Amino acid sequence: MALASVIHDAVGAPARLRVTAFDGSSAGADDAPLGLHLRTPLAVRYLISGGGSLGLTRAFVTGDLVLEGSAYDVLDAVTNTSSPEVKSSHRLAVVREAVRVAGLGVLVPLAPPTEEVKLRGWRHSMRRDSAAISHHYDVSNRFYEYVLGPTMAYTCACYPRPDATLEEAQFHKFDLVARKLALEPGMRLLDVGCGWGGMVMHAAKEYGVTALGVTLSRQQAEWAQKAIADAGLSDRAEVRHLDYRLVTESGFDAVSSIGLTEHIGEKELPAYFSFLHSRLRPQGRLLNHCIMRPTTLEKANIRNGFINRYVFPDGELEGLGTIVTAMQNNGFEVRHEENLREHYAQTLKHWCENLDAHWDEAVNEVGANKARVWQLYMAGSRLGFDRRDIELHQVLGVKTENGESGFPLRSDWEPPTTGR
């Protein structure tokens, strides 16, 4: 059987996907709209030495494997949501055909691409967390500007209507968080894992709040401080390059955690929520916004997967029940929960479109390999949200005092509906 046919069968490719290989072989319909093209023998060597989806991921990152058609559509056509999967039962056939086509050298293991990272030190120590965050966020502020657009918001947007722009949806997200936290002029907000300062600036500008944001990314902090100064908000907004665990101030009226919990680690959740609880005044609110597993049965961390090796090292996703339990067991009364899964799929669609529109500039900024990592991870993540392999939840908690929550009898953060 020809190499392309072996790969075609191995990935369980449907009729709409064609596989072609460097030896001139092909498999699948000639008019298939999508394709996998193994450009060089290195693609097969990565497949064999990496095993399954990780091997094909490495081949794609290095450019030895090309996806023909949009990354989202190709991933949707094969069985895995983060990278093309190769069934283990077919691996021996791949090896046999690769040896026939490319010689025994194909069996020599390849070192992973340099974009793949393995961290050292104690898991979720401050030093290792700093290295993990730097790997992902200290890529290039200009690169993120190409992908995220002018809001520089790297978390799930909230679309007020289906045709809303990404910028409108990110504004609506920040405003939803602010309203859930009941922000008012003169209040103090702590935003942990603040990114490029979007929530900090929104709270200061739109609600008259004094806001402090902290991030482990030096590049984010530098960008945010300049943006704050340019917006004339330096008197009431600040972003520090600092681990949230080193924040010494307390008595905050509200805490927002938008996209940080994914980096905390399941074993560290009690300490995380306990610390945030200690930073709040009585009746202060916490809004926790993060990606979650659809149940509490899946593993929180897939240590050898594409996301862990290339994108979010040490990242962990828990189920909603795990997050709520950790909040409740560490001082918070949980008052509201909302799933924004479809909103994150739409957000990622816009980010993928932005990357495609600025592909040449992005490659010039960070290199082709790194750009392909982001292309694959964002397309795969979008597919994951569409299929409900992952979800995005906002959980609102409050630090009660003698049973007093300060909440109204009914939620007041959504505008009233019209009609009876």
PDB file of C-alpha atoms in Angstrom, residues 101-315:
ATOM      1  CA  VAL A 101      10.035   4.666   0.646  1.00  0.00           C
ATOM      2  CA  ALA A 102      12.637   6.571   2.622  1.00  0.00           C
ATOM      3  CA  GLY A 103      15.051   3.956   3.898  1.00  0.00           C
ATOM      4  CA  LEU A 104      16.005   2.851   7.394  1.00  0.00           C
ATOM      5  CA  GLY A 105      17.066   6.409   8.326  1.00  0.00           C
ATOM      6  CA  VAL A 106      13.411   7.203   8.816  1.00  0.00           C
ATOM      7  CA  LEU A 107      13.519   5.230  12.066  1.00  0.00           C
ATOM      8  CA  VAL A 108      16.157   7.466  13.659  1.00  0.00           C
ATOM      9  CA  PRO A 109      14.348   9.522  16.334  1.00  0.00           C
ATOM     10  CA  LEU A 110      14.106  13.278  15.772  1.00  0.00           C
ATOM     11  CA  ALA A 111      14.524  15.914  18.453  1.00  0.00           C
ATOM     12  CA  PRO A 112      11.312  17.895  19.042  1.00  0.00           C
ATOM     13  CA  PRO A 113      11.089  21.354  17.445  1.00  0.00           C
ATOM     14  CA  THR A 114      12.528  24.133  19.603  1.00  0.00           C
ATOM     15  CA  GLU A 115       9.006  25.531  20.110  1.00  0.00           C
ATOM     16  CA  GLU A 116       8.254  22.532  22.344  1.00  0.00           C
ATOM     17  CA  VAL A 117       9.034  23.241  25.989  1.00  0.00           C
ATOM     18  CA  LYS A 118       9.662  21.190  29.096  1.00  0.00           C
ATOM     19  CA  LEU A 119       9.811  23.120  32.342  1.00  0.00           C
ATOM     20  CA  ARG A 120      12.070  22.385  35.278  1.00  0.00           C
ATOM     21  CA  GLY A 121      11.542  22.784  38.987  1.00  0.00           C
ATOM     22  CA  TRP A 122       8.649  22.228  41.361  1.00  0.00           C
ATOM     23  CA  ARG A 123       5.297  22.271  39.591  1.00  0.00           C
ATOM     24  CA  HIS A 124       3.411  25.541  40.224  1.00  0.00           C
ATOM     25  CA  SER A 125       6.245  27.054  42.224  1.00  0.00           C
ATOM     26  CA  MET A 126       6.558  30.800  41.614  1.00  0.00           C
ATOM     27  CA  ARG A 127       9.683  30.331  39.498  1.00  0.00           C
ATOM     28  CA  ARG A 128       8.215  27.580  37.322  1.00  0.00           C
ATOM     29  CA  ASP A 129       4.885  29.413  36.935  1.00  0.00           C
ATOM     30  CA  SER A 130       6.823  32.472  35.813  1.00  0.00           C
ATOM     31  CA  ALA A 131       8.634  30.412  33.174  1.00  0.00           C
ATOM     32  CA  ALA A 132       5.353  28.858  31.979  1.00  0.00           C
ATOM     33  CA  ILE A 133       3.656  32.237  31.618  1.00  0.00           C
ATOM     34  CA  SER A 134       6.685  33.743  29.899  1.00  0.00           C
ATOM     35  CA  HIS A 135       6.732  30.875  27.362  1.00  0.00           C
ATOM     36  CA  HIS A 136       3.228  31.704  26.216  1.00  0.00           C
ATOM     37  CA  TYR A 137       2.760  35.427  26.762  1.00  0.00           C
ATOM     38  CA  ASP A 138       6.239  36.876  26.232  1.00  0.00           C
ATOM     39  CA  VAL A 139       6.144  35.938  22.559  1.00  0.00           C
ATOM     40  CA  SER A 140       5.777  39.430  21.100  1.00  0.00           C
ATOM     41  CA  ASN A 141       3.321  42.198  21.911  1.00  0.00           C
ATOM     42  CA  ARG A 142       3.179  43.076  18.215  1.00  0.00           C
ATOM     43  CA  PHE A 143       2.285  39.475  17.342  1.00  0.00           C
ATOM     44  CA  TYR A 144      -0.579  39.570  19.837  1.00  0.00           C
ATOM     45  CA  GLU A 145      -1.742  42.866  18.370  1.00  0.00           C
ATOM     46  CA  TYR A 146      -2.084  41.124  15.013  1.00  0.00           C
ATOM     47  CA  VAL A 147      -4.126  38.284  16.556  1.00  0.00           C
ATOM     48  CA  LEU A 148      -6.187  40.022  19.236  1.00  0.00           C
ATOM     49  CA  GLY A 149      -6.883  43.347  17.595  1.00  0.00           C
ATOM     50  CA  PRO A 150      -7.003  46.749  19.319  1.00  0.00           C
ATOM     51  CA  THR A 151      -8.558  45.512  22.595  1.00  0.00           C
ATOM     52  CA  MET A 152      -5.573  43.226  23.322  1.00  0.00           C
ATOM     53  CA  ALA A 153      -8.011  41.023  25.241  1.00  0.00           C
ATOM     54  CA  TYR A 154      -6.836  37.404  25.258  1.00  0.00           C
ATOM     55  CA  THR A 155      -9.869  35.847  26.916  1.00  0.00           C
ATOM     56  CA  CYS A 156     -13.351  34.826  25.825  1.00  0.00           C
ATOM     57  CA  ALA A 157     -15.441  37.723  24.578  1.00  0.00           C
ATOM     58  CA  CYS A 158     -19.193  37.949  25.174  1.00  0.00           C
ATOM     59  CA  TYR A 159     -21.244  38.705  22.070  1.00  0.00           C
ATOM     60  CA  PRO A 160     -24.283  40.905  22.732  1.00  0.00           C
ATOM     61  CA  ARG A 161     -25.656  39.873  19.322  1.00  0.00           C
ATOM     62  CA  PRO A 162     -24.587  37.394  16.624  1.00  0.00           C
ATOM     63  CA  ASP A 163     -23.163  40.055  14.277  1.00  0.00           C
ATOM     64  CA  ALA A 164     -21.176  41.940  16.930  1.00  0.00           C
ATOM     65  CA  THR A 165     -17.556  42.691  16.147  1.00  0.00           C
ATOM     66  CA  LEU A 166     -14.750  41.257  18.254  1.00  0.00           C
ATOM     67  CA  GLU A 167     -14.103  44.690  19.724  1.00  0.00           C
ATOM     68  CA  GLU A 168     -17.767  45.133  20.695  1.00  0.00           C
ATOM     69  CA  ALA A 169     -17.833  41.675  22.242  1.00  0.00           C
ATOM     70  CA  GLN A 170     -14.679  42.261  24.313  1.00  0.00           C
ATOM     71  CA  PHE A 171     -16.092  45.557  25.616  1.00  0.00           C
ATOM     72  CA  HIS A 172     -19.321  43.754  26.491  1.00  0.00           C
ATOM     73  CA  LYS A 173     -17.351  41.034  28.317  1.00  0.00           C
ATOM     74  CA  PHE A 174     -15.439  43.519  30.460  1.00  0.00           C
ATOM     75  CA  ASP A 175     -18.651  45.407  31.147  1.00  0.00           C
ATOM     76  CA  LEU A 176     -20.475  42.214  32.131  1.00  0.00           C
ATOM     77  CA  VAL A 177     -17.708  41.428  34.625  1.00  0.00           C
ATOM     78  CA  ALA A 178     -17.869  44.963  36.003  1.00  0.00           C
ATOM     79  CA  ARG A 179     -21.642  44.773  36.452  1.00  0.00           C
ATOM     80  CA  LYS A 180     -21.483  41.352  38.097  1.00  0.00           C
ATOM     81  CA  LEU A 181     -18.935  42.786  40.519  1.00  0.00           C
ATOM     82  CA  ALA A 182     -21.252  45.783  41.121  1.00  0.00           C
ATOM     83  CA  LEU A 183     -18.412  48.245  40.543  1.00  0.00           C
ATOM     84  CA  GLU A 184     -19.028  51.858  41.489  1.00  0.00           C
ATOM     85  CA  PRO A 185     -16.889  55.017  41.524  1.00  0.00           C
ATOM     86  CA  GLY A 186     -14.363  55.007  44.345  1.00  0.00           C
ATOM     87  CA  MET A 187     -14.186  51.225  44.685  1.00  0.00           C
ATOM     88  CA  ARG A 188     -10.922  49.265  44.563  1.00  0.00           C
ATOM     89  CA  LEU A 189     -10.511  46.354  42.142  1.00  0.00           C
ATOM     90  CA  LEU A 190      -7.794  43.708  42.049  1.00  0.00           C
ATOM     91  CA  ASP A 191      -7.452  41.973  38.661  1.00  0.00           C
ATOM     92  CA  VAL A 192      -5.231  38.882  38.902  1.00  0.00           C
ATOM     93  CA  GLY A 193      -3.662  37.577  35.708  1.00  0.00           C
ATOM     94  CA  CYS A 194      -4.589  40.899  34.120  1.00  0.00           C
ATOM     95  CA  GLY A 195      -2.978  40.362  30.725  1.00  0.00           C
ATOM     96  CA  TRP A 196      -2.512  43.600  28.815  1.00  0.00           C
ATOM     97  CA  GLY A 197      -4.701  45.494  31.277  1.00  0.00           C
ATOM     98  CA  GLY A 198      -8.050  45.443  29.488  1.00  0.00           C
ATOM     99  CA  MET A 199     -10.187  44.909  32.602  1.00  0.00           C
ATOM    100  CA  VAL A 200      -8.091  47.316  34.658  1.00  0.00           C
ATOM    101  CA  MET A 201      -8.530  50.120  32.116  1.00  0.00           C
ATOM    102  CA  HIS A 202     -12.218  49.359  31.553  1.00  0.00           C
ATOM    103  CA  ALA A 203     -12.980  49.509  35.283  1.00  0.00           C
ATOM    104  CA  ALA A 204     -11.027  52.739  35.729  1.00  0.00           C
ATOM    105  CA  LYS A 205     -12.432  54.490  32.662  1.00  0.00           C
ATOM    106  CA  GLU A 206     -16.035  53.303  32.618  1.00  0.00           C
ATOM    107  CA  TYR A 207     -16.698  52.907  36.357  1.00  0.00           C
ATOM    108  CA  GLY A 208     -14.344  55.316  38.117  1.00  0.00           C
ATOM    109  CA  VAL A 209     -12.678  52.451  39.984  1.00  0.00           C
ATOM    110  CA  THR A 210      -9.127  52.404  41.313  1.00  0.00           C
ATOM    111  CA  ALA A 211      -7.775  49.225  39.745  1.00  0.00           C
ATOM    112  CA  LEU A 212      -4.624  47.182  40.281  1.00  0.00           C
ATOM    113  CA  GLY A 213      -3.679  44.425  37.837  1.00  0.00           C
ATOM    114  CA  VAL A 214      -0.890  41.881  38.226  1.00  0.00           C
ATOM    115  CA  THR A 215       0.676  39.600  35.627  1.00  0.00           C
ATOM    116  CA  LEU A 216       3.663  37.255  35.443  1.00  0.00           C
ATOM    117  CA  SER A 217       4.420  38.447  31.906  1.00  0.00           C
ATOM    118  CA  ARG A 218       6.907  41.318  31.815  1.00  0.00           C
ATOM    119  CA  GLN A 219       5.972  42.193  28.243  1.00  0.00           C
ATOM    120  CA  GLN A 220       2.295  42.405  29.164  1.00  0.00           C
ATOM    121  CA  ALA A 221       3.008  44.671  32.133  1.00  0.00           C
ATOM    122  CA  GLU A 222       5.173  47.015  30.075  1.00  0.00           C
ATOM    123  CA  TRP A 223       2.579  47.247  27.304  1.00  0.00           C
ATOM    124  CA  ALA A 224      -0.262  47.795  29.782  1.00  0.00           C
ATOM    125  CA  GLN A 225       1.514  50.540  31.723  1.00  0.00           C
ATOM    126  CA  LYS A 226       2.127  52.468  28.506  1.00  0.00           C
ATOM    127  CA  ALA A 227      -1.491  51.987  27.402  1.00  0.00           C
ATOM    128  CA  ILE A 228      -2.701  53.213  30.794  1.00  0.00           C
ATOM    129  CA  ALA A 229      -0.534  56.330  30.544  1.00  0.00           C
ATOM    130  CA  ASP A 230      -1.626  56.985  26.946  1.00  0.00           C
ATOM    131  CA  ALA A 231      -5.268  56.760  28.055  1.00  0.00           C
ATOM    132  CA  GLY A 232      -4.705  59.230  30.887  1.00  0.00           C
ATOM    133  CA  LEU A 233      -5.643  56.662  33.539  1.00  0.00           C
ATOM    134  CA  SER A 234      -2.417  56.552  35.559  1.00  0.00           C
ATOM    135  CA  ASP A 235      -4.066  58.213  38.554  1.00  0.00           C
ATOM    136  CA  ARG A 236      -6.383  55.235  39.124  1.00  0.00           C
ATOM    137  CA  ALA A 237      -5.046  52.262  37.142  1.00  0.00           C
ATOM    138  CA  GLU A 238      -1.833  50.273  37.507  1.00  0.00           C
ATOM    139  CA  VAL A 239      -0.416  46.996  36.190  1.00  0.00           C
ATOM    140  CA  ARG A 240       2.509  45.325  37.950  1.00  0.00           C
ATOM    141  CA  HIS A 241       4.825  42.544  36.831  1.00  0.00           C
ATOM    142  CA  LEU A 242       4.081  40.476  39.920  1.00  0.00           C
ATOM    143  CA  ASP A 243       2.885  37.056  41.066  1.00  0.00           C
ATOM    144  CA  TYR A 244      -0.627  37.417  42.477  1.00  0.00           C
ATOM    145  CA  ARG A 245       0.567  35.637  45.634  1.00  0.00           C
ATOM    146  CA  LEU A 246       2.814  38.610  46.391  1.00  0.00           C
ATOM    147  CA  VAL A 247       0.053  41.228  46.439  1.00  0.00           C
ATOM    148  CA  THR A 248       0.232  42.764  49.901  1.00  0.00           C
ATOM    149  CA  GLU A 249      -2.750  45.121  49.725  1.00  0.00           C
ATOM    150  CA  SER A 250      -6.111  43.953  51.056  1.00  0.00           C
ATOM    151  CA  GLY A 251      -9.594  45.305  51.596  1.00  0.00           C
ATOM    152  CA  PHE A 252     -10.445  45.313  47.895  1.00  0.00           C
ATOM    153  CA  ASP A 253     -14.110  45.771  47.009  1.00  0.00           C
ATOM    154  CA  ALA A 254     -13.840  43.255  44.177  1.00  0.00           C
ATOM    155  CA  VAL A 255     -11.488  40.764  42.558  1.00  0.00           C
ATOM    156  CA  SER A 256     -11.619  39.702  38.913  1.00  0.00           C
ATOM    157  CA  SER A 257      -9.806  36.594  37.714  1.00  0.00           C
ATOM    158  CA  ILE A 258     -10.240  36.377  33.946  1.00  0.00           C
ATOM    159  CA  GLY A 259      -8.314  33.493  32.430  1.00  0.00           C
ATOM    160  CA  LEU A 260      -5.881  32.830  35.276  1.00  0.00           C
ATOM    161  CA  THR A 261      -7.349  29.745  36.951  1.00  0.00           C
ATOM    162  CA  GLU A 262      -6.263  27.580  34.000  1.00  0.00           C
ATOM    163  CA  HIS A 263      -2.658  28.176  35.122  1.00  0.00           C
ATOM    164  CA  ILE A 264      -3.163  27.545  38.851  1.00  0.00           C
ATOM    165  CA  GLY A 265      -3.302  23.763  39.086  1.00  0.00           C
ATOM    166  CA  GLU A 266      -5.982  21.623  40.734  1.00  0.00           C
ATOM    167  CA  LYS A 267      -3.950  20.993  43.897  1.00  0.00           C
ATOM    168  CA  GLU A 268      -3.339  24.725  44.303  1.00  0.00           C
ATOM    169  CA  LEU A 269      -7.002  25.784  43.985  1.00  0.00           C
ATOM    170  CA  PRO A 270      -7.710  25.866  47.756  1.00  0.00           C
ATOM    171  CA  ALA A 271      -4.743  28.165  48.384  1.00  0.00           C
ATOM    172  CA  TYR A 272      -5.691  30.279  45.359  1.00  0.00           C
ATOM    173  CA  PHE A 273      -9.263  30.958  46.440  1.00  0.00           C
ATOM    174  CA  SER A 274      -8.254  31.325  50.069  1.00  0.00           C
ATOM    175  CA  PHE A 275      -5.764  34.028  49.098  1.00  0.00           C
ATOM    176  CA  LEU A 276      -8.279  35.898  46.962  1.00  0.00           C
ATOM    177  CA  HIS A 277     -10.779  35.681  49.815  1.00  0.00           C
ATOM    178  CA  SER A 278      -8.203  37.258  52.141  1.00  0.00           C
ATOM    179  CA  ARG A 279      -7.749  40.228  49.771  1.00  0.00           C
ATOM    180  CA  LEU A 280     -11.454  41.164  49.869  1.00  0.00           C
ATOM    181  CA  ARG A 281     -13.425  43.266  52.305  1.00  0.00           C
ATOM    182  CA  PRO A 282     -16.614  41.757  53.782  1.00  0.00           C
ATOM    183  CA  GLN A 283     -19.308  41.566  51.061  1.00  0.00           C
ATOM    184  CA  GLY A 284     -16.607  41.900  48.414  1.00  0.00           C
ATOM    185  CA  ARG A 285     -17.178  39.928  45.236  1.00  0.00           C
ATOM    186  CA  LEU A 286     -15.003  37.603  43.132  1.00  0.00           C
ATOM    187  CA  LEU A 287     -15.685  36.892  39.468  1.00  0.00           C
ATOM    188  CA  ASN A 288     -13.790  33.811  38.265  1.00  0.00           C
ATOM    189  CA  HIS A 289     -13.789  33.395  34.474  1.00  0.00           C
ATOM    190  CA  CYS A 290     -11.968  30.358  33.067  1.00  0.00           C
ATOM    191  CA  ILE A 291     -11.923  27.443  30.641  1.00  0.00           C
ATOM    192  CA  MET A 292     -13.224  24.205  32.131  1.00  0.00           C
ATOM    193  CA  ARG A 293     -13.738  20.552  31.302  1.00  0.00           C
ATOM    194  CA  PRO A 294     -17.350  19.530  30.561  1.00  0.00           C
ATOM    195  CA  THR A 295     -17.373  17.213  33.607  1.00  0.00           C
ATOM    196  CA  THR A 296     -15.201  16.506  36.641  1.00  0.00           C
ATOM    197  CA  LEU A 297     -14.262  13.071  35.276  1.00  0.00           C
ATOM    198  CA  GLU A 298     -11.575  14.122  32.776  1.00  0.00           C
ATOM    199  CA  LYS A 299      -7.950  14.609  33.768  1.00  0.00           C
ATOM    200  CA  ALA A 300      -7.132  18.203  34.650  1.00  0.00           C
ATOM    201  CA  ASN A 301      -3.796  18.051  32.852  1.00  0.00           C
ATOM    202  CA  ILE A 302      -2.734  16.154  29.732  1.00  0.00           C
ATOM    203  CA  ARG A 303       1.016  16.357  30.227  1.00  0.00           C
ATOM    204  CA  ASN A 304       2.176  14.951  26.909  1.00  0.00           C
ATOM    205  CA  GLY A 305      -0.375  16.628  24.675  1.00  0.00           C
ATOM    206  CA  PHE A 306       0.123  19.400  22.136  1.00  0.00           C
ATOM    207  CA  ILE A 307      -1.303  22.164  24.351  1.00  0.00           C
ATOM    208  CA  ASN A 308       0.929  21.291  27.296  1.00  0.00           C
ATOM    209  CA  ARG A 309       4.098  20.949  25.224  1.00  0.00           C
ATOM    210  CA  TYR A 310       3.649  23.914  22.904  1.00  0.00           C
ATOM    211  CA  VAL A 311       1.086  26.357  24.226  1.00  0.00           C
ATOM    212  CA  PHE A 312       0.251  26.317  27.946  1.00  0.00           C
ATOM    213  CA  PRO A 313       2.884  24.298  29.829  1.00  0.00           C
ATOM    214  CA  ASP A 314       1.527  23.178  33.212  1.00  0.00           C
ATOM    215  CA  GLY A 315      -1.955  24.348  32.262  1.00  0.00           C
TER     216      GLY A 315
END
